[in-house]
CSV table of C-alpha atoms and ligand atoms in Angstrom, one decimal:
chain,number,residue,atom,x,y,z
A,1,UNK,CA,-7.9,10.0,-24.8
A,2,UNK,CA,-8.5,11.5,-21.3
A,3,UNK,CA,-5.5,11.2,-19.4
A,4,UNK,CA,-4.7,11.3,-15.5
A,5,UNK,CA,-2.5,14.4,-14.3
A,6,UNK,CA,0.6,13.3,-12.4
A,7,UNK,CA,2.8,15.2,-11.2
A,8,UNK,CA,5.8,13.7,-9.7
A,9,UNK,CA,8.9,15.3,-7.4
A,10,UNK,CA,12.0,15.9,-9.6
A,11,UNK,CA,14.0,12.8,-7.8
A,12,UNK,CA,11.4,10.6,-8.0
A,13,UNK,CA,11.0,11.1,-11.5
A,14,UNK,CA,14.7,11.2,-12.0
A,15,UNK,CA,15.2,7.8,-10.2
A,16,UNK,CA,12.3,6.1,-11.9
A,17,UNK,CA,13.8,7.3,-15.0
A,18,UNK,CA,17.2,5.9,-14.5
A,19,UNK,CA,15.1,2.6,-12.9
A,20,UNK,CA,16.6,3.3,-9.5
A,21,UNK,CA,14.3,2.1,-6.3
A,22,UNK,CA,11.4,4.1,-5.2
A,23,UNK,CA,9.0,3.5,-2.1
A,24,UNK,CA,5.1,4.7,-2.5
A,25,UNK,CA,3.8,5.8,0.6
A,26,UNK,CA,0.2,6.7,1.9
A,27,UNK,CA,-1.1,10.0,3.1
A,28,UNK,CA,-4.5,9.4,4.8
A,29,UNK,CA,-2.7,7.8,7.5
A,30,UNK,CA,-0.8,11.5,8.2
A,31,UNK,CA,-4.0,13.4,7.4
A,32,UNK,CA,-6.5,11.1,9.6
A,33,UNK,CA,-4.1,8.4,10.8
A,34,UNK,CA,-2.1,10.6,13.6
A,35,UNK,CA,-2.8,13.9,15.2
A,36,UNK,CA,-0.7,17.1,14.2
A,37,UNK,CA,2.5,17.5,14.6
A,38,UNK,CA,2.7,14.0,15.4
A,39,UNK,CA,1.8,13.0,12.0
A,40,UNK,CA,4.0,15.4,10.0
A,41,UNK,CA,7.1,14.1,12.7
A,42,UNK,CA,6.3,10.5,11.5
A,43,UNK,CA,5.6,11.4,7.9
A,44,UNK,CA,9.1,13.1,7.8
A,45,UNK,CA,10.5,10.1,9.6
A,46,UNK,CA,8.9,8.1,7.3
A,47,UNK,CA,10.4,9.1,4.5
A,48,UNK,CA,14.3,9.1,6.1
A,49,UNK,CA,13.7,5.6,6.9
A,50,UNK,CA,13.2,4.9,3.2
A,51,UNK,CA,16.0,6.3,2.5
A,52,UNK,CA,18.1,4.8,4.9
A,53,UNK,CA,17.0,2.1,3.5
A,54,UNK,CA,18.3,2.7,0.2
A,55,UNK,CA,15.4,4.0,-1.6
A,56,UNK,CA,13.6,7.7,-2.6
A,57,UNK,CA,10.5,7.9,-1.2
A,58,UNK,CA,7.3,9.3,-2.5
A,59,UNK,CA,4.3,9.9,-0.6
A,60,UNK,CA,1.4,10.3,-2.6
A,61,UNK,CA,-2.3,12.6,-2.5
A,62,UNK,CA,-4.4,14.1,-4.6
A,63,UNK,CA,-4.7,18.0,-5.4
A,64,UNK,CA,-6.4,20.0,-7.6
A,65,UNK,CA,-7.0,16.9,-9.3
A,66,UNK,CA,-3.8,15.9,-10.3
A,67,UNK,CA,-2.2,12.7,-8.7
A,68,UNK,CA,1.4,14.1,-6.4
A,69,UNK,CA,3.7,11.1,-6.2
A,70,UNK,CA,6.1,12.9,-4.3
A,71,UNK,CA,5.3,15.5,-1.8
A,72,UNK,CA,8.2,18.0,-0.6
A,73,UNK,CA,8.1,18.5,3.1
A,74,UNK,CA,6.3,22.2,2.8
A,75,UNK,CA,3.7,19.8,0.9
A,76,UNK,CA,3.8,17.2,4.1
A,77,UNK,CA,3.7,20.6,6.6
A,78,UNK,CA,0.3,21.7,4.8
A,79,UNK,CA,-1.7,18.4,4.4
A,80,UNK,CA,-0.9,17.6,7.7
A,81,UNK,CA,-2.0,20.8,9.3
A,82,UNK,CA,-5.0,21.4,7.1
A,83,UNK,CA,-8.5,20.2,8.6
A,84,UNK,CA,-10.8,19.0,6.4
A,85,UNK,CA,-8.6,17.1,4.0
A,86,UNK,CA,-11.2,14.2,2.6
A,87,UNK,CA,-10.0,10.7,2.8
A,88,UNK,CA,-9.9,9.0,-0.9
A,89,UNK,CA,-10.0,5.8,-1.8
A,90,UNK,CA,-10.0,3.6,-4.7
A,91,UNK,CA,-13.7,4.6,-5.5
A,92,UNK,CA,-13.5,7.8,-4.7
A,93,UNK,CA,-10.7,8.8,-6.8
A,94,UNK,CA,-12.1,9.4,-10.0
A,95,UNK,CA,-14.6,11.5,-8.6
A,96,UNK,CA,-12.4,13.6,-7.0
A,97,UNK,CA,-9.6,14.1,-10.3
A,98,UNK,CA,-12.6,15.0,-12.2
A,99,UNK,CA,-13.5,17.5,-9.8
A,100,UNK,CA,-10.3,18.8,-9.9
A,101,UNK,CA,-10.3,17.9,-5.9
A,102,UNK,CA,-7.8,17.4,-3.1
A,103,UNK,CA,-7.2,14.0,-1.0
A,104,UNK,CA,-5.6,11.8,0.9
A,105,UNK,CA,-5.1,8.3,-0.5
A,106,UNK,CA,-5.3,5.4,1.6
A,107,UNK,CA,-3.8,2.5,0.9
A,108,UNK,CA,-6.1,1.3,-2.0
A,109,UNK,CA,-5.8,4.4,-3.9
A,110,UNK,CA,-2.0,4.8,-3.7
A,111,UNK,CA,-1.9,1.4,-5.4
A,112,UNK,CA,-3.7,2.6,-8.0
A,113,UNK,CA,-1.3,6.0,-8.2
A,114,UNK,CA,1.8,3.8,-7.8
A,115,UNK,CA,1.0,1.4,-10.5
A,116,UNK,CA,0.0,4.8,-12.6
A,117,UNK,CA,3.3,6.1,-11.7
A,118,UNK,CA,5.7,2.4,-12.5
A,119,UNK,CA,6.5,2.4,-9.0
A,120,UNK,CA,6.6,-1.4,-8.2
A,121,UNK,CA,6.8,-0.9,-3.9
A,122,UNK,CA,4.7,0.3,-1.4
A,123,UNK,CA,5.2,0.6,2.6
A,124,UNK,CA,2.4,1.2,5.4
A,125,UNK,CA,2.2,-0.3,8.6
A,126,UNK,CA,-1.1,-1.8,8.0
A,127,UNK,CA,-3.6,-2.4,6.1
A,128,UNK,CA,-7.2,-2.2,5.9
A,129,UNK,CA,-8.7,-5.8,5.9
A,130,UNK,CA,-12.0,-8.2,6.7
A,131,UNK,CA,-13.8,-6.1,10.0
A,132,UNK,CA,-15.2,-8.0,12.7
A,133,UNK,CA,-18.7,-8.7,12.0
A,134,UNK,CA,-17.8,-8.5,8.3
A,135,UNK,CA,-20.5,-11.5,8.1
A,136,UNK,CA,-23.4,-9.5,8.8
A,137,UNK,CA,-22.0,-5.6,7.8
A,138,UNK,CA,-19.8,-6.8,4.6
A,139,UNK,CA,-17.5,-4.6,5.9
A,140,UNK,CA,-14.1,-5.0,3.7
A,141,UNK,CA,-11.3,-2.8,3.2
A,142,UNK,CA,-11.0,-1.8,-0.8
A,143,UNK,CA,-7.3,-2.2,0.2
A,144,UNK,CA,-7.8,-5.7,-0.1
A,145,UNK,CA,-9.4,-6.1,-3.5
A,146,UNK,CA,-7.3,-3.4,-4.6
A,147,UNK,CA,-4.2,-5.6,-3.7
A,148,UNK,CA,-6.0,-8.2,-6.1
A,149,UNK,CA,-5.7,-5.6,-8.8
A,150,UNK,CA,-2.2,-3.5,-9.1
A,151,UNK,CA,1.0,-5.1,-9.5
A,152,UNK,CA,2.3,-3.2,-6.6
A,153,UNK,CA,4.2,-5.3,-3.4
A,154,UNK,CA,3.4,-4.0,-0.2
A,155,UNK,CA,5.1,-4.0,2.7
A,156,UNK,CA,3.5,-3.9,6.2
A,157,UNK,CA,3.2,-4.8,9.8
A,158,UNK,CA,0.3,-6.9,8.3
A,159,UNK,CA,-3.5,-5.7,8.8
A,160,UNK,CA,-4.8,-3.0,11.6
A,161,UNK,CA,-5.8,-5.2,14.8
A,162,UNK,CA,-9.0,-3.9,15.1
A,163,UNK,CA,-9.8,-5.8,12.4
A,164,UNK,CA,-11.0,-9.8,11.9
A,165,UNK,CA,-7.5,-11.3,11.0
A,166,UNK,CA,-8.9,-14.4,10.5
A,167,UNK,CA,-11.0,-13.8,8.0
A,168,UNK,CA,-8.4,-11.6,6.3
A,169,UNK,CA,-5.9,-14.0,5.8
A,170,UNK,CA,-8.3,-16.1,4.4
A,171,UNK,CA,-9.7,-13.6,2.2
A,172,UNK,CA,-6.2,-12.9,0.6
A,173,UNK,CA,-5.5,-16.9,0.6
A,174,UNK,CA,-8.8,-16.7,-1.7
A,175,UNK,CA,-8.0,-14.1,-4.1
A,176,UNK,CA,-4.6,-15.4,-4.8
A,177,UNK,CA,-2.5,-13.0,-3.1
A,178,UNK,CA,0.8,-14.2,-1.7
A,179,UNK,CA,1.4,-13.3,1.9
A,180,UNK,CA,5.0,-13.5,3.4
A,181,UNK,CA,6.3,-13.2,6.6
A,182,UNK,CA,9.9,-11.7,7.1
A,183,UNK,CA,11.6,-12.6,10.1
A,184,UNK,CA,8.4,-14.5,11.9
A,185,UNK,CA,6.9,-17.8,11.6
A,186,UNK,CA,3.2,-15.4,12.0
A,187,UNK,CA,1.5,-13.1,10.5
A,188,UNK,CA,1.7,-9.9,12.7
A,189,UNK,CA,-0.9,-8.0,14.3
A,190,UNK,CA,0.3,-4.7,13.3
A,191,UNK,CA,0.5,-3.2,17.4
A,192,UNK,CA,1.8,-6.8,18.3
A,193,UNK,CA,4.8,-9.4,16.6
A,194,UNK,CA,2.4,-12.4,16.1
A,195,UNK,CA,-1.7,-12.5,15.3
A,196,UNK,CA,-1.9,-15.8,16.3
A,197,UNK,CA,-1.8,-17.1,12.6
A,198,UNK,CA,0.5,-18.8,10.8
A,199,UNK,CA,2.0,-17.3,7.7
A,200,UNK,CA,1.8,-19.2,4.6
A,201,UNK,CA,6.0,-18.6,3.8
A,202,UNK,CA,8.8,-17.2,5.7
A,203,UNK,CA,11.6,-15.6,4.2
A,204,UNK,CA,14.4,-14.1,6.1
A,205,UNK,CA,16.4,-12.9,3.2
A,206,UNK,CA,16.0,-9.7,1.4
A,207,UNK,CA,17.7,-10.7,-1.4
A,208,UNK,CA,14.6,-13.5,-2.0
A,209,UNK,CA,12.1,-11.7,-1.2
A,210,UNK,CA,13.2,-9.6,-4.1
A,211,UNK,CA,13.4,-12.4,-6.5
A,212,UNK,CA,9.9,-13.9,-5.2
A,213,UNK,CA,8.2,-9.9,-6.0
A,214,UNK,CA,10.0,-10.5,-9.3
A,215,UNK,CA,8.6,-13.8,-10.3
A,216,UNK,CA,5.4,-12.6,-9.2
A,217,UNK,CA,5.7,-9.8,-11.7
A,218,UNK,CA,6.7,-12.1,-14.2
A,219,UNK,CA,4.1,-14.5,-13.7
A,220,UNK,CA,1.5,-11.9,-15.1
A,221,UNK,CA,-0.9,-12.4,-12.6
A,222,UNK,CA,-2.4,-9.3,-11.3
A,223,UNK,CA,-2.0,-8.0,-8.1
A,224,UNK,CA,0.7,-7.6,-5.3
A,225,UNK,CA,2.3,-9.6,-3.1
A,226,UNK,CA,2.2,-8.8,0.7
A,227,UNK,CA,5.5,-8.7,2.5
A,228,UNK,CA,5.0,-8.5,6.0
A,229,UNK,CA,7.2,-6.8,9.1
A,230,UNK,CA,6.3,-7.7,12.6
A,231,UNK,CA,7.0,-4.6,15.2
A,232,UNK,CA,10.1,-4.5,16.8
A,233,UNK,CA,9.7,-5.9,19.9
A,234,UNK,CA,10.5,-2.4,21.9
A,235,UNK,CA,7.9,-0.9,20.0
A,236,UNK,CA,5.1,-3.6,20.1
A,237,UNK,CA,2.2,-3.6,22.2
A,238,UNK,CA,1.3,-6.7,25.4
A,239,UNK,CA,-1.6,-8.6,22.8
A,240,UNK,CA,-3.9,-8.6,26.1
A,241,UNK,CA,-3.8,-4.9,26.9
A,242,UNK,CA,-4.4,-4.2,22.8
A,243,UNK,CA,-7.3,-6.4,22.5
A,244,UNK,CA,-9.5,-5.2,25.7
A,245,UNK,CA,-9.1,-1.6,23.9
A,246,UNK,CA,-10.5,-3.3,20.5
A,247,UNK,CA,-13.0,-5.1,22.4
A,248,UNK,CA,-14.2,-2.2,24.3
A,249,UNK,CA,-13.7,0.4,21.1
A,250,UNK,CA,-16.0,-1.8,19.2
A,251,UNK,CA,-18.5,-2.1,21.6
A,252,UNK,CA,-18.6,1.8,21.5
A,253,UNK,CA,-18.7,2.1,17.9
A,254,UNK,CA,-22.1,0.1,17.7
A,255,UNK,CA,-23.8,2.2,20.9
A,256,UNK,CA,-22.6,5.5,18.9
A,257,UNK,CA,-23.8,3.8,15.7
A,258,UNK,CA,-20.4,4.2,13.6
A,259,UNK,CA,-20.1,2.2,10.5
A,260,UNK,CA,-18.9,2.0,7.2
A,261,UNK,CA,-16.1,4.8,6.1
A,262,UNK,CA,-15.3,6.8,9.5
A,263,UNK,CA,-15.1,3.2,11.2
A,264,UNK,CA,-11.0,2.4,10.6
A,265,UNK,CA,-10.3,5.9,12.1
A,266,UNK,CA,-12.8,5.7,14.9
A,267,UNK,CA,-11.9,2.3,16.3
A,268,UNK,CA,-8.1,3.4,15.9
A,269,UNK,CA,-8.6,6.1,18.1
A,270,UNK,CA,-10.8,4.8,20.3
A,271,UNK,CA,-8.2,2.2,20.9
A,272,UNK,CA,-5.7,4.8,21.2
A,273,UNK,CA,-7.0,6.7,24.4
A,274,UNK,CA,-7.7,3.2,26.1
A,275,UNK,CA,-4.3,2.5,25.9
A,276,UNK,CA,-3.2,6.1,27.2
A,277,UNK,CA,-2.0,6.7,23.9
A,278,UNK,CA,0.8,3.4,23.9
A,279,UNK,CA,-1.1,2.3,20.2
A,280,UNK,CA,-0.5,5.4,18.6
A,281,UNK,CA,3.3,5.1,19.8
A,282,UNK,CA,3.1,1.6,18.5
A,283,UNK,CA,1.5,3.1,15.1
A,284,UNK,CA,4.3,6.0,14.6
A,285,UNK,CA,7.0,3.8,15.3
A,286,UNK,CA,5.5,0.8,13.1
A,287,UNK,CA,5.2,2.9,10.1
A,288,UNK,CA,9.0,4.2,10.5
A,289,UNK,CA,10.3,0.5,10.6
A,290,UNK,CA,8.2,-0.8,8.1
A,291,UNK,CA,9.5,1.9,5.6
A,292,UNK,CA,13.2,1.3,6.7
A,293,UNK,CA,12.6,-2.1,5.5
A,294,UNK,CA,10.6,-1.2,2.5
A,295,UNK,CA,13.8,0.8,1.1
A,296,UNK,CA,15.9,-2.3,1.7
A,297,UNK,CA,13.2,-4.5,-0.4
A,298,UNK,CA,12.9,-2.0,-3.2
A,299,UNK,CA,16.5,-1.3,-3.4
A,300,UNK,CA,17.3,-4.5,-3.6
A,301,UNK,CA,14.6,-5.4,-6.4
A,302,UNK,CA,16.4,-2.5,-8.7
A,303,UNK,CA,19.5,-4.2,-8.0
A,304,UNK,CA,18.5,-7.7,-8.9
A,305,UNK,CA,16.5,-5.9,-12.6
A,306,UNK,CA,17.4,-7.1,-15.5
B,401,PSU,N1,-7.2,5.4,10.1
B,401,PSU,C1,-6.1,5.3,10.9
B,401,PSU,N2,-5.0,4.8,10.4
B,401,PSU,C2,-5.0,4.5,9.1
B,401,PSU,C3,-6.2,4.5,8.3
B,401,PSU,C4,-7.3,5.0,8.9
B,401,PSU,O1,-6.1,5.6,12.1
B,401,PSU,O2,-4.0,4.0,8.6
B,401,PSU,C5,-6.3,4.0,6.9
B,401,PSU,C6,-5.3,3.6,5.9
B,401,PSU,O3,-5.1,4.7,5.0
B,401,PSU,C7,-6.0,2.5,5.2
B,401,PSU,C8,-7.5,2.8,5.4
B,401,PSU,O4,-5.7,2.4,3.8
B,401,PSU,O5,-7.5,3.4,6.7
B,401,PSU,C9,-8.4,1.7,5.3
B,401,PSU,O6,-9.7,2.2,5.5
B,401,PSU,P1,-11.0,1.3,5.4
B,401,PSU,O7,-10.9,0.3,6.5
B,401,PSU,O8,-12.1,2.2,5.6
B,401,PSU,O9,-10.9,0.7,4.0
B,402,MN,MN1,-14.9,-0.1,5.2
């Protein structure tokens, strides 16, 4: 039988092993998310939160075909300085282990690795969702079918705001995926506390949110549950100011004829120098809270195992 290399960093192994809690992080967001050194700051930061919140963290990528859950921060230093570094996502993962190729997964395809690798949590700020115009270009994240499909729970500031999230809420309401908001009535907006839409639960307390992740698992329905963070408010962007970037970034991304892969990372950008930068603070400092939170979760969910 053909098996899939992993290999894992000595204390994430060694804390899986003894069932302890372990966080599953991203790396396409340090490799195409952020700019260097920003991205390798947050990445670092990243991980700390984690542990301040109780948990090892393991960010994950591919090299030389062989799945890393758990990068050392020499490993962190050289993806995130390294041009070129292709983004890789749930389809494009096979493709590149055969290959014996490098990557950075995006949220899709660290699912897949975590779920590989037993690791039942995840943390990102946000995810990839329904685009804007989805009715006409189809346009929709594999993160969200990918959700539908590995028993991983994933924490977040909900979905990127450049996206429809609308039609993303609805989309998860349709494929079964529970959606919960901690410490909000809404569903945020990833830059901003509240998208305007109400979440389908609330749950303030860590301890429960726990126990709902492990009736989910125990259900034996596929799939994650999606546990999400709004922005502190000192790090959230004014909804107006965020949307005439999105507006505007959109517009430009049909004139220059951008679709399809390279959109997420275009609008995001885009977005970013209308704002002078202030969503790209909102992005570093997103991810770090989310993650804090995240090692809370997941500690808590290896405290409450059987
Ligand atoms: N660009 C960014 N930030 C990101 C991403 C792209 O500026 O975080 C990412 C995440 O890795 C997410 C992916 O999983 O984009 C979704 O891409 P798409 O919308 O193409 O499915
Ligand atoms: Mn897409």
């Amino acid at each position: 039988m053909h098996t899939i290399p992993i290999a894992y960093e000595d204390e994430v192994l060694e804390t899986l092993r003894e069932g302890g809690p372990v966080v599953a992080l991203e790396s396409n967001v340090i490799t195409h998310g952020l700019k260097y050194p920003h991205n390798v700051e947050t990445a670092l930061k990243v991980e700390a939160a984690v542990r301040k919140g109780g948990s090892v963290p393991a960010t994950i990528c591919v090299e030389n075909g062989t799945i890393r859950v758990g990068m050392s921060e020499r490993d962190i230093e050289r993806f995130a300085s390294m041009p070129g570094i292709p983004k890789v996502s749930s389809r494009d993962l096979p493709v590149v282990l055969a290959q014996g190729g490098s990557g950075a997964t995006t949220v899709a395809s660290s699912l897949v690795a975590a779920e590989l690798a037993g690791i039942p949590f995840f943390c990102s700020a946000g995810l990839g969702g329904v685009h804007r115009g989805a009715e006409t270009s189809m346009d929709i994240s594999s993160d969200l079918i990918q959700l539908t499909r590995s028993k991983v729970a994933v924490v977040c500031a909900g979905a990127k705001m450049i996206l429809d999230l609308k039609l993303t809420m609805e989309y998860l309401e349709t494929q079964c995926v529970p959606v919960i908001s901690y410490g909000s009535d809404d569903f945020p907006a990833f830059y901003c506390a509240s998208s305007g839409i109400r979440s389908p639960h609330r749950v303030d307390d860590e301890d429960l949110i726990a126990r709902i992740v492990a009736a989910h698992r125990a259900t034996g329905q596929p799939g994650g549950v999606v546990i999400a963070v709004p922005p502190r408010a000192e790090d959230a962007v004014d909804a107006a100011t965020a949307e005439t970037a999105i507006d505007e970034a959109i517009a430009q991304a049909k004139r220059d004829g951008v679709a399809g892969q390279g959109l997420t990372k275009y609008l995001m950008r885009a977005v970013d120098k209308a704002t002078g930068g202030r969503t790209a603070e909102a992005n570093m400092a997103v991810l770090i809270s989310t993650a804090e939170v995240g090692g809370r979760l997941a500690a808590a969910h290896a405290r409450n195992r059987p």
